[in-house]
XYZ file of C-alpha atoms in Angstrom:
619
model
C 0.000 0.000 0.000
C 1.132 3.321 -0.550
C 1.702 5.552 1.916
C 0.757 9.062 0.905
C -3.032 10.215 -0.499
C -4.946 13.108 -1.052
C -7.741 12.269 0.913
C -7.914 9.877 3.740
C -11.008 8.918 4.914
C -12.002 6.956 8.634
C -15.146 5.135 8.979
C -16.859 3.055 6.975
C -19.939 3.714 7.673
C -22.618 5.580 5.358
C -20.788 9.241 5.757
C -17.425 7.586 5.040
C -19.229 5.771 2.014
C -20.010 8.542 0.352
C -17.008 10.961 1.300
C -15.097 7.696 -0.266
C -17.082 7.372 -3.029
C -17.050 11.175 -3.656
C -13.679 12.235 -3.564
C -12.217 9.433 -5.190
C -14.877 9.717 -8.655
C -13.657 13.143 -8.508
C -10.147 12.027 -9.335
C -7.920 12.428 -5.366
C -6.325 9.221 -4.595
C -8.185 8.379 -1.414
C -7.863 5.364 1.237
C -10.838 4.476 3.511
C -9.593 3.406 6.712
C -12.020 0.524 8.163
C -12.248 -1.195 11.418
C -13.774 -3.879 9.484
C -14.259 -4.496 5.527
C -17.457 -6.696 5.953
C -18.966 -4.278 8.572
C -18.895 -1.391 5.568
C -22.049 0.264 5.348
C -23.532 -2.269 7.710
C -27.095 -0.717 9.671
C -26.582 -0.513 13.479
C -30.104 -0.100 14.115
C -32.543 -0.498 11.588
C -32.542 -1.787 8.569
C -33.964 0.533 6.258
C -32.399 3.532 4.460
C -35.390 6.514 3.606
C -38.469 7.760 5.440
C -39.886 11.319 5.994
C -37.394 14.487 4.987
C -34.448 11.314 4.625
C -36.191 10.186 1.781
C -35.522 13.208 -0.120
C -31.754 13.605 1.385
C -31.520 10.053 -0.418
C -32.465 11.123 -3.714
C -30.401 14.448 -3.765
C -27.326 11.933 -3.180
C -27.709 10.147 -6.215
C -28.826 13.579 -7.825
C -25.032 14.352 -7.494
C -23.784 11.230 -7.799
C -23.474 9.548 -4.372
C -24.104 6.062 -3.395
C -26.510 5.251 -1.199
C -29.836 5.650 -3.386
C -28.180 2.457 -6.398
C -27.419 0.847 -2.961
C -30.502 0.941 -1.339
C -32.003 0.005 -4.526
C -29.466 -3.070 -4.777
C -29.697 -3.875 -1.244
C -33.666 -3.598 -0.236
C -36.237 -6.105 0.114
C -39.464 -3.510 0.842
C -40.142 -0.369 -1.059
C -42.679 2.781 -0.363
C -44.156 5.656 -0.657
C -44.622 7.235 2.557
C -47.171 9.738 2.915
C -49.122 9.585 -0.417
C -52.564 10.909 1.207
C -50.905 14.005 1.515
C -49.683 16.859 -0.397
C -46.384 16.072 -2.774
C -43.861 18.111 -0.391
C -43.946 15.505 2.247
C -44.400 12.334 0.495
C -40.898 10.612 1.146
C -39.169 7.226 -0.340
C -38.562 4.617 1.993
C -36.818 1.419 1.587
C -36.618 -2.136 4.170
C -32.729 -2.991 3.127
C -31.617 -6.709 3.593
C -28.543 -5.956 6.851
C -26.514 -8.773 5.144
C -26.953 -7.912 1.717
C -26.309 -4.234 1.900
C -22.636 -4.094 3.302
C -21.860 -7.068 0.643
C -23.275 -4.390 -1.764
C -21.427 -1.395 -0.341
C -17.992 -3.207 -0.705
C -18.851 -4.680 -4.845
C -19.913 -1.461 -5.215
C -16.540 0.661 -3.512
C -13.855 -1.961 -5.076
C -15.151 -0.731 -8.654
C -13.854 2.419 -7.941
C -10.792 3.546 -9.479
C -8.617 5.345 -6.796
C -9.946 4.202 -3.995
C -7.442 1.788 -1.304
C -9.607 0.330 1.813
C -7.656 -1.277 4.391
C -8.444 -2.717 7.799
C -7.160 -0.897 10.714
C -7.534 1.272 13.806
C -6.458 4.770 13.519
C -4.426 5.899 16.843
C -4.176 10.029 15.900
C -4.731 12.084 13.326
C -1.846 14.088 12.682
C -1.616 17.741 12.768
C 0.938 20.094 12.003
C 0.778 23.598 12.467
C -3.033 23.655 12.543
C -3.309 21.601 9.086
C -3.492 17.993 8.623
C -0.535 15.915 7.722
C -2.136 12.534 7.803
C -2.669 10.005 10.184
C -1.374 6.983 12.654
C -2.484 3.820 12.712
C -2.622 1.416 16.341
C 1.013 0.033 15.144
C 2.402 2.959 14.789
C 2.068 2.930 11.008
C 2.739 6.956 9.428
C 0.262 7.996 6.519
C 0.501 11.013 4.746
C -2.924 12.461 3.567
C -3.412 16.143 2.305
C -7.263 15.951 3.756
C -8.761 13.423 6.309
C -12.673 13.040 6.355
C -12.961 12.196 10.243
C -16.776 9.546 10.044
C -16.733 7.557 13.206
C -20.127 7.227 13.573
C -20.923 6.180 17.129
C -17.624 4.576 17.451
C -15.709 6.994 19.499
C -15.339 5.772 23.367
C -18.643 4.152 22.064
C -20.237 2.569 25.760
C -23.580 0.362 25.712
C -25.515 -0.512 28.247
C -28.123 -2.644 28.993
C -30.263 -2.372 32.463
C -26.907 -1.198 35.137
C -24.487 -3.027 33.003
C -22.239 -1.740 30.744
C -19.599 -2.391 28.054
C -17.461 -0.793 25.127
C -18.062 -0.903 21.675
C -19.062 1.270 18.438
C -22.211 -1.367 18.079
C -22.771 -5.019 19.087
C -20.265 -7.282 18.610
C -18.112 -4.357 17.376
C -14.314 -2.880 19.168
C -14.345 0.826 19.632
C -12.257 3.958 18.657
C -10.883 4.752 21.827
C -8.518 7.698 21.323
C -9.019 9.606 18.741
C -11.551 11.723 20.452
C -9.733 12.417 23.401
C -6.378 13.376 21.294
C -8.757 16.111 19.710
C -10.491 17.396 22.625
C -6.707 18.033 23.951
C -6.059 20.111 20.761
C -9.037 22.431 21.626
C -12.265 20.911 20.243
C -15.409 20.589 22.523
C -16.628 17.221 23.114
C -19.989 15.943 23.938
C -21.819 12.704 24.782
C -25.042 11.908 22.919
C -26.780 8.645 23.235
C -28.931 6.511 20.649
C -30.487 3.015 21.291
C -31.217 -0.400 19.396
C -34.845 -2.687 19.880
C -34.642 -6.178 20.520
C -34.105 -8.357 17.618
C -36.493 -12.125 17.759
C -36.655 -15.413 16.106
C -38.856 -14.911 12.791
C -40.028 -18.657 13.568
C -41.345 -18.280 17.365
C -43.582 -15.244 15.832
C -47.608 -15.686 15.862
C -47.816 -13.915 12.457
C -51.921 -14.350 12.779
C -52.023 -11.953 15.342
C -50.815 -8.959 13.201
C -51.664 -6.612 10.696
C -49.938 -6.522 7.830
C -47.544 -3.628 6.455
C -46.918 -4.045 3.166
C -44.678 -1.969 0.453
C -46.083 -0.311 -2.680
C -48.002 -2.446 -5.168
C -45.611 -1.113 -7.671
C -42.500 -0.048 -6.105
C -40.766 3.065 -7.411
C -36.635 2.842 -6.796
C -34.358 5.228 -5.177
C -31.745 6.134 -7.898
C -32.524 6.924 -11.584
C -30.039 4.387 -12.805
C -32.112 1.322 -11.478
C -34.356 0.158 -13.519
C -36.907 -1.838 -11.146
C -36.876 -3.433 -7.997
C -39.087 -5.668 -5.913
C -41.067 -6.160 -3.204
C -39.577 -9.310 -1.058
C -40.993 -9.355 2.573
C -44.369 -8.583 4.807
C -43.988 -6.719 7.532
C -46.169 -6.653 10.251
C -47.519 -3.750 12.411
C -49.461 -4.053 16.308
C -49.635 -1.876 19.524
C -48.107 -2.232 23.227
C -50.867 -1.606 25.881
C -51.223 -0.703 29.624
C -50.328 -4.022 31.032
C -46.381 -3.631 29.066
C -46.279 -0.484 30.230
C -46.453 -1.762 33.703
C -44.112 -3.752 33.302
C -41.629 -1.638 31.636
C -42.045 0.835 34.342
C -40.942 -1.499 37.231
C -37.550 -1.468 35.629
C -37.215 1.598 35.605
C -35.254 1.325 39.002
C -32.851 -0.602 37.269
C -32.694 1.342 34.248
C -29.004 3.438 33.455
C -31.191 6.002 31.731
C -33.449 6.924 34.576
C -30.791 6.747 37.241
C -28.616 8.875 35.425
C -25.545 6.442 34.614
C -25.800 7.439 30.836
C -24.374 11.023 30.506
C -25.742 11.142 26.950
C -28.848 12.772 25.627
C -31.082 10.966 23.530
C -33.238 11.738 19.910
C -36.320 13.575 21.114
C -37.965 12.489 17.837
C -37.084 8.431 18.308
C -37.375 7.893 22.032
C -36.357 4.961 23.323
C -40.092 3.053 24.405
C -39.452 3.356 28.256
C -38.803 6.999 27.229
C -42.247 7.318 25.835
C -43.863 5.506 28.352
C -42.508 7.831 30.978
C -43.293 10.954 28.587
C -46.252 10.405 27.345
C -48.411 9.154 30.076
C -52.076 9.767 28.609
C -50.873 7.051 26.040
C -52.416 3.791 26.187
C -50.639 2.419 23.298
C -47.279 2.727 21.205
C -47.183 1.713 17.408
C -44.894 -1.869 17.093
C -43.860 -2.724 13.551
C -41.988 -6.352 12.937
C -39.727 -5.688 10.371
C -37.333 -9.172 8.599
C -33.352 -8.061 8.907
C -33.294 -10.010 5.341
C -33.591 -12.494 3.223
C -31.774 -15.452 4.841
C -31.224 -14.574 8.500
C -34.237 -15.403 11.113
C -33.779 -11.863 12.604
C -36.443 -10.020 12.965
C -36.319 -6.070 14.474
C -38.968 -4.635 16.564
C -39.149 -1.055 15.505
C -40.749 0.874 17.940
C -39.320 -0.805 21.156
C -35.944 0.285 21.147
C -34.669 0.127 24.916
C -32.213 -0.431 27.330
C -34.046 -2.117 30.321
C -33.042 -4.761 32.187
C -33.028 -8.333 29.889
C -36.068 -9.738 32.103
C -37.982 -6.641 32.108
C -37.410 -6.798 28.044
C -38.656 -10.519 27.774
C -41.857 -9.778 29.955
C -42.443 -7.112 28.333
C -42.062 -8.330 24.888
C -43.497 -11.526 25.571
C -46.902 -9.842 26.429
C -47.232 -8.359 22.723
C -49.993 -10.528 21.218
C -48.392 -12.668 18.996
C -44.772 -12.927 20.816
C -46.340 -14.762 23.586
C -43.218 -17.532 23.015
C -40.796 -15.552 21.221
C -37.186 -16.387 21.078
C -35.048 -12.966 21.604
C -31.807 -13.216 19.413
C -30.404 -10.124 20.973
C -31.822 -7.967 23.657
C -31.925 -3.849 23.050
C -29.465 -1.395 24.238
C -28.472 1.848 24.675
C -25.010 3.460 23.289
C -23.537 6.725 24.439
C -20.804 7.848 22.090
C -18.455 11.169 21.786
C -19.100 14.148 19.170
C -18.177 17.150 18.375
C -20.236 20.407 18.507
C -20.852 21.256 14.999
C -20.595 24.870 15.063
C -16.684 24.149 15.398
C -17.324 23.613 11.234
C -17.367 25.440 7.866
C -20.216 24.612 6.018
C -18.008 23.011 4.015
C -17.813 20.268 6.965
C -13.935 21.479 7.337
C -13.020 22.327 10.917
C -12.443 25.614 12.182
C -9.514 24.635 14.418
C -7.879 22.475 11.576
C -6.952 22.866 8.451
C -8.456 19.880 6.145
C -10.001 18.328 8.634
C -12.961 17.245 8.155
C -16.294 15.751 10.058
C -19.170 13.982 9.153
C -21.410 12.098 10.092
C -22.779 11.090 13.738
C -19.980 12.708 15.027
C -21.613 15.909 14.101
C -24.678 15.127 16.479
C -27.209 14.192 13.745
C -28.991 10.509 13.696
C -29.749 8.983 11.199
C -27.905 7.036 8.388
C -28.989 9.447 5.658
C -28.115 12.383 7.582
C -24.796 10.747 7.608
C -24.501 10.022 4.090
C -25.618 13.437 3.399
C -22.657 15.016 5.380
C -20.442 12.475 4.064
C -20.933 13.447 0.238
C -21.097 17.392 0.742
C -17.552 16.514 2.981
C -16.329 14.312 0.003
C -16.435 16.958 -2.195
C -15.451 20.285 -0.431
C -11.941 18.369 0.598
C -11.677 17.590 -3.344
C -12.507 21.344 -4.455
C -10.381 22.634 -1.493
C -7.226 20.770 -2.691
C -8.127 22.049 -6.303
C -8.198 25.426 -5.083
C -11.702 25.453 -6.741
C -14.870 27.241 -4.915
C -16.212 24.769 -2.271
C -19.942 23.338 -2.632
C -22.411 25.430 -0.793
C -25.808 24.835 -1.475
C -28.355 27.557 -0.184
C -31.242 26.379 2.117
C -33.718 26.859 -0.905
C -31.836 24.224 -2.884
C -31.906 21.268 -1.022
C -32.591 19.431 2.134
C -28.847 18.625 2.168
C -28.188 22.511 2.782
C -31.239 23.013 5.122
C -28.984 19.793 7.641
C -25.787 21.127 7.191
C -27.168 24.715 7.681
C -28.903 24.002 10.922
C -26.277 21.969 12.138
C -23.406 25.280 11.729
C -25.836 28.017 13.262
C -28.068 26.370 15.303
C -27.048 24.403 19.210
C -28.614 21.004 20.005
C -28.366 19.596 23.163
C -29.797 16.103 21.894
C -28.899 14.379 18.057
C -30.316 16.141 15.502
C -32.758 14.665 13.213
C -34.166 16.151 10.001
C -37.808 16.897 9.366
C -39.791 17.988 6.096
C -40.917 21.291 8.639
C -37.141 22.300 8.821
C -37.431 23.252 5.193
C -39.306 27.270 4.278
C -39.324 26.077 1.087
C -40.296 22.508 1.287
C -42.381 22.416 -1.868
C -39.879 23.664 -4.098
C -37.352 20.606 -2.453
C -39.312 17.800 -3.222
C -38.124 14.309 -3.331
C -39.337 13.918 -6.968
C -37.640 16.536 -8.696
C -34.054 16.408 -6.710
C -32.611 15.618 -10.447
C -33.915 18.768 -11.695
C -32.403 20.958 -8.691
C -29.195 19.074 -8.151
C -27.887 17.192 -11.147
C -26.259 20.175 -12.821
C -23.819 20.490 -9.991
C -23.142 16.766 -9.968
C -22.676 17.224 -13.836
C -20.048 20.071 -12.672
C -18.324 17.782 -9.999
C -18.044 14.608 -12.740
C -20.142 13.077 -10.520
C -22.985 12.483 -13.174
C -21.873 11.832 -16.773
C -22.978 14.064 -19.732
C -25.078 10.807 -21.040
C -26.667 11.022 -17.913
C -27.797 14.782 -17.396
C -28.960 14.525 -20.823
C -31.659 12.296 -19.512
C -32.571 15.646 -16.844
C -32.897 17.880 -19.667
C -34.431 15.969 -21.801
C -37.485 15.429 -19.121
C -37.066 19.450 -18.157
C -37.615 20.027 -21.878
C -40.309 17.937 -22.013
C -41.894 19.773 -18.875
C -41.721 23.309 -20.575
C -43.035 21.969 -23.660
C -46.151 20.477 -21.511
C -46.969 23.686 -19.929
C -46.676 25.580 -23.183
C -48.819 23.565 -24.939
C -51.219 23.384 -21.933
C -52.178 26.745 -21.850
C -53.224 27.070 -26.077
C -54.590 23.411 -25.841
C -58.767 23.596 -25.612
C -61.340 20.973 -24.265
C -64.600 21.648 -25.469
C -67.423 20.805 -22.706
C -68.789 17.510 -24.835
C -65.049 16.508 -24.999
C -64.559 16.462 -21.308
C -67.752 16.936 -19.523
C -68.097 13.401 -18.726
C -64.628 12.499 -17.502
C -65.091 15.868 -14.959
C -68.214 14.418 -13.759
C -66.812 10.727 -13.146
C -63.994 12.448 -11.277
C -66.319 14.788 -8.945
C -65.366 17.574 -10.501
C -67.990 20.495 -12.201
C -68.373 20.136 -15.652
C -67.206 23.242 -17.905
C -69.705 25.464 -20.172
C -67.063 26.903 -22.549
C -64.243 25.385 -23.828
C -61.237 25.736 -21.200
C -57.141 25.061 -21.420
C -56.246 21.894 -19.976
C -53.612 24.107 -18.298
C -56.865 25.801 -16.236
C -58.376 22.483 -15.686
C -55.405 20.419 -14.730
C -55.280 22.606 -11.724
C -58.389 21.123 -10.288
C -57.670 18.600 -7.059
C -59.195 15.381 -8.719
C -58.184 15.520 -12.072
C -55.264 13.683 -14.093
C -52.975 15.600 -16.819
C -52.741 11.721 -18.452
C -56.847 11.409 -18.665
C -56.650 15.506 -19.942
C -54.746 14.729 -22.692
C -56.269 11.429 -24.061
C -59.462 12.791 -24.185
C -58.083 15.546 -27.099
C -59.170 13.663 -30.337
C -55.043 14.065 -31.596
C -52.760 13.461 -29.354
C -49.279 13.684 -31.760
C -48.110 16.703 -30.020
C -48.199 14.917 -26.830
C -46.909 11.786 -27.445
C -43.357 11.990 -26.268
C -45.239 13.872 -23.175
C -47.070 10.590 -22.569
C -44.829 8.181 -23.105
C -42.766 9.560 -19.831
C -44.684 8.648 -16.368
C -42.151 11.097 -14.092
C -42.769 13.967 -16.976
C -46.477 13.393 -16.383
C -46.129 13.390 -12.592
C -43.979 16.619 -12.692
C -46.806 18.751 -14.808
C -48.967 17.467 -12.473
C -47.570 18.704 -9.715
C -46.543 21.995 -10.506
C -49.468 22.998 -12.526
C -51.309 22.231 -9.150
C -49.614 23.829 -6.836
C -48.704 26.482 -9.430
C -49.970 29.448 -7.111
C -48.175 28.006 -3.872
C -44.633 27.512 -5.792
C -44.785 31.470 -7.355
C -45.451 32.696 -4.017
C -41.990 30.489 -2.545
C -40.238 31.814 -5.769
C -40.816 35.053 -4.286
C -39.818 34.478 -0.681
C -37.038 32.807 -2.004
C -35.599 35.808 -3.693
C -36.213 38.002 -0.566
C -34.299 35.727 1.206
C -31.270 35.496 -0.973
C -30.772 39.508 -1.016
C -28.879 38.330 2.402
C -27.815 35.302 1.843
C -25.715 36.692 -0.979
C -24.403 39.376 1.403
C -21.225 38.054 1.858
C -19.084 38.785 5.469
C -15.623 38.675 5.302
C -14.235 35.926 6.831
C -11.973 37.643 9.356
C -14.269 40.260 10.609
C -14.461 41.827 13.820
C -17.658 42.299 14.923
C -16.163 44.221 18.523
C -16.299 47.070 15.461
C -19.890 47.370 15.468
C -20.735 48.725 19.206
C -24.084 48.570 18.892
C -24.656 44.960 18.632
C -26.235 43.059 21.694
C -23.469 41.270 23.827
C -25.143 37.802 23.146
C -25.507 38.264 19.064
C -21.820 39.430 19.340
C -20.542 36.702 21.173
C -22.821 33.963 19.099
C -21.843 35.630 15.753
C -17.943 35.628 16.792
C -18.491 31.953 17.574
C -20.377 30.634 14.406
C -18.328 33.205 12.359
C -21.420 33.327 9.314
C -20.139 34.021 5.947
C -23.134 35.896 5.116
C -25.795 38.280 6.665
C -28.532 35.513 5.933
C -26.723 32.888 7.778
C -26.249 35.139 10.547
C -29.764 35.794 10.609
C -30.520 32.616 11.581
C -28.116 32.271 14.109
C -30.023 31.642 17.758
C -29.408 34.865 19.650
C -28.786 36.892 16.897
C -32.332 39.728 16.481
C -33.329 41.357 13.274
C -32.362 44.485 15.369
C -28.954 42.760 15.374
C -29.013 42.078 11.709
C -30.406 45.221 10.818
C -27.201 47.221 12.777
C -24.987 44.884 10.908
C -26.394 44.876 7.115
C -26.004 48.891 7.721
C -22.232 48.442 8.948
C -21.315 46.127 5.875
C -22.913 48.819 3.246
């Protein structure tokens, strides 16, 4: 192996995936540094990869050209829309991934890639010289050089898990744990934090009453992640129920013996994905909690009990579990358990990801205080990248909270402080129904296309589809339905029929009606062939022609709030200059450092009075 790269990457989880994947399509010889090959991309909780406000994070990866959407697609066994009863800005893609098959995919998918080296091997300290990187040492006291390092160890760092009073280290089950790295930093001058996540019980698929649950199945026709997949399959049930007084009960008489509740675990947990003695203890008018069985995969007799995550005592997990109908004489594989693990306060980052403190140095991932493996991923591509364009001396990545979900995470995550892991909703987004997860391609793929992330051959299939789009609404508003042309169709569809003859562009917008059914009932449809031959052309028009009024109305917002956001601040500017700022906007703005009046705007602390002193100053 060679002993020098331009970008050296630790963790091989989904941030250190993508940075990987990233960096090295984008031509920097890069090494990912693994505790474990066959643990790459493996899921320490559950098994799935997509959901609400994830979903979309997925597709904007493989918008630019990251991984995780092909393996999702490669890996899953369960596909979904979630959310399809309500309006198009929420509904998100969720996938059930097979936890064997998906790391097996990860590596086929990371050894195709030219420049990229992955060894196996614990990194001691990353090396720093005169505030920059120089590269890093391995436990055997093995020097490598690296121009960048891409820091993703995930909850691996003095990683501690506990079940009931006991405890033990590791990064997750089974698993050693990075044991030094942390503290070596912390001595250099970064704050460290403890954060805690948790894990539900895995059981036996065959001691499982099946009869006794509902089922929760995927999408009769399941839609895939990444535009390069051509189909994929539905290959498991899964099965949904509800916990009830008599488990709470029981769950509450261990709470005595509970690390949580006694205050052993210095770690604060997701708000959003309590454990379920947390939301016992919480939510006390609740009679019941949602419980969905979920298969680990294909050929393994694990199944996970999302919904139940915990770190009680083992008997207090077993009587509890065991009074689920339907589990009466389950076999537990694996009981739950918490994990506390180190991070690092993200406002000590660019929102390039590069540390303040360090030059090159880079975090992503859990170690920024997020959850969540697309989160991760997220962090891990936008990381990838920056560390690429830095060494180029070309203009880092930053995308604008109006672009993408990616930019709303890493946005909140620079001027915003958590006290618990941060987890990313559709509601963080002003301008959620411009991001939606089924035009990501549209938004994103141009900088991918930029980056050589996305090939010519594939862009072309963006604008073709965009072209196709503008044609649709030009032709939409010239194109008329007489009333005896379209009367009927209105009326089977609950919708009033017409007295003149109206644009389908002016009756497309109606809540009930289908562009598809508009256009077949014109007695030639040659103009609209190509239009009709395309299912995600027909989906956009649909959408926008809609919700045409709501998306103007962001448009304008949108360039409000980018008269500050492209109010740049010099880097190195001293805001003791401007005396009549509050103390605590000072103090907050010297800390996050904003590179422009709109990101200090939404720094917490910081008034529009504050703003207001300071957009005066700058002109």
């Amino acid at each position: 192996m060679e002993k020098q790269f331009d970008i050296i990457v630790i963790g091989g989880g989904h941030a250190g995936i993508e940075a990987a994947t990233t960096s090295s399509k984008m031509g920097a010889s890069t090494l990912l540094i693994t505790l474990s090959k066959a643990a790459i991309g493996r899921p320490s909780c559950n098994p799935s990869v997509g959901g609400t406000a994830k979903g979309h994070l997925v597709k904007e990866i493989d918008a630019l050209g990251g991984a995780m959407g092909i393996l999702a697609d490669n890996g899953g066994i369960q596909f979904k829309i979630l959310n399809t009863s309500k309006g198009p800005a929420v509904r998100s893609p969720r996938s059930q991934i097979d936890k064997d098959l998906y790391p097996i995919v990860a590596n086929n998918f990371l050894e195709n890639i030219p420049q990229l080296t992955i060894i196996e091997a614990k990194v001691w300290e990353i090396i720093i010289d005169n505030h920059k990187v120089a590269g890093v040492k391995l436990f055997d006291g093995t020097f490598i050089s690296g121009k960048s390092v891409i820091l993703t160890a995930g909850t691996f760092l003095n990683g501690l898990m506990w079940i009931g009073l006991d405890s033990f280290p590791g990064g997750r089950y089974g698993e050693q744990v990075s044991d030094n790295l942390s503290d070596r930093l912390r001595d250099y001058g970064f704050k460290v934090g403890r954060l805690k996540t948790g894990t539900p019980p895995r059981l036996h698929k065959d001691t499982i009453d099946y009869s006794k649950f509902a089922l929760h199945p995927g999408d009769p026709n399941p839609i895939p992640f990444s535009f390069r997949t051509k189909s994929v399959e539905n290959k498991i049930m899964c099965y949904t129920t509800n916990t009830n007084e008599e488990i709470h009960d029981i769950l509450r008489e261990g709470f005595a013996r509970s690390a949580l509740f006694i205050g052993l675990i210095e770690g604060v947990g997701p708000r959003y994905c309590p454990s379920i003695e947390d939301k016992v203890d919480r939510f006390r008018d609740k009679s019941s909690h949602k419980i969905v069985l979920e298969p680990e995969g294909l050929n393994t007799n694990s199944v996970y009990l999302n919904g139940f995550s915990t770190s009680l005592p083992k008997d207090i997990q077993e009587r509890g579990i065991r009074r689920i109908s339907g589990l009466e004489n389950v076999e537990i594989l694996r009981f739950g358990y918490a994990i506390e693990y180190d991070y690092f306060d993200p406002y000590q980052l660019k929102q390039t990801l590069e540390t303040k403190l360090v030059e090159n140095l880079y975090f992503a991932g859990q170690i920024n205080g997020t959850s969540g493996y697309e989160e991760a991923a997220a962090q891990g591509l936008v990381a990838g990248i920056n560390a690429v364009l830095k060494l180029q001396n070309k203009e880092p990545l930053l995308l604008k909270r109006n672009e993408a979900y990616i930019s709303v995470l890493i946005d909140d995550l620079v001027n915003k402080e958590f006290d618990e892991p941060y987890r990313l909703f559709t509601s963080a987004a002003e301008y959620r129904l411009l991001l939606r997860h089924d035009n990501a391609y549209y938004r994103l793929s141009k900088y991918g296309r930029e980056l050589g992330l996305i090939t010519d051959e594939e862009f072309a299939i963006f604008e073709h589809q965009m072209e196709l789009i503008d044609k649709g609404k030009t032709l939409f508003d010239k194109t008329l339905l007489k009333p005896d042309q379209i009367n009927d169709y209105l009326k089977s569809v609950d919708e009033n029929p017409i007295i003149d003859s109206t644009t389908i562009g002016t009756l497309a917008k109606r809540g009930n009606v289908k562009i598809e059914d508009l256009i077949n009932a014109l007695p030639s449809k040659v103009d609209y062939e190509d239009i009709l031959s395309d299912d995600i052309v027909l989906n956009q028009l649909d959408i926008e022609i809609k919700y045409e009024g709501y998306i103007k109305r962001q448009i304008k917002e949108i360039n409000y709030f980018l008269e500050n956001e492209n109010k740049l601040i010099p880097e190195n500017f001293d805001y003791h200059k401007v005396n009549s700022l509050s103390t605590e906007a000072r103090n907050k703005l010297i800390k996050i450092n904003p590179r422009s009046l709109g990101q200090a705007s939404r720094i917490l602390g910081v008034s529009a009075t504050d703003i207001s002193i300071l957009s005066v100053y700058l002109r």
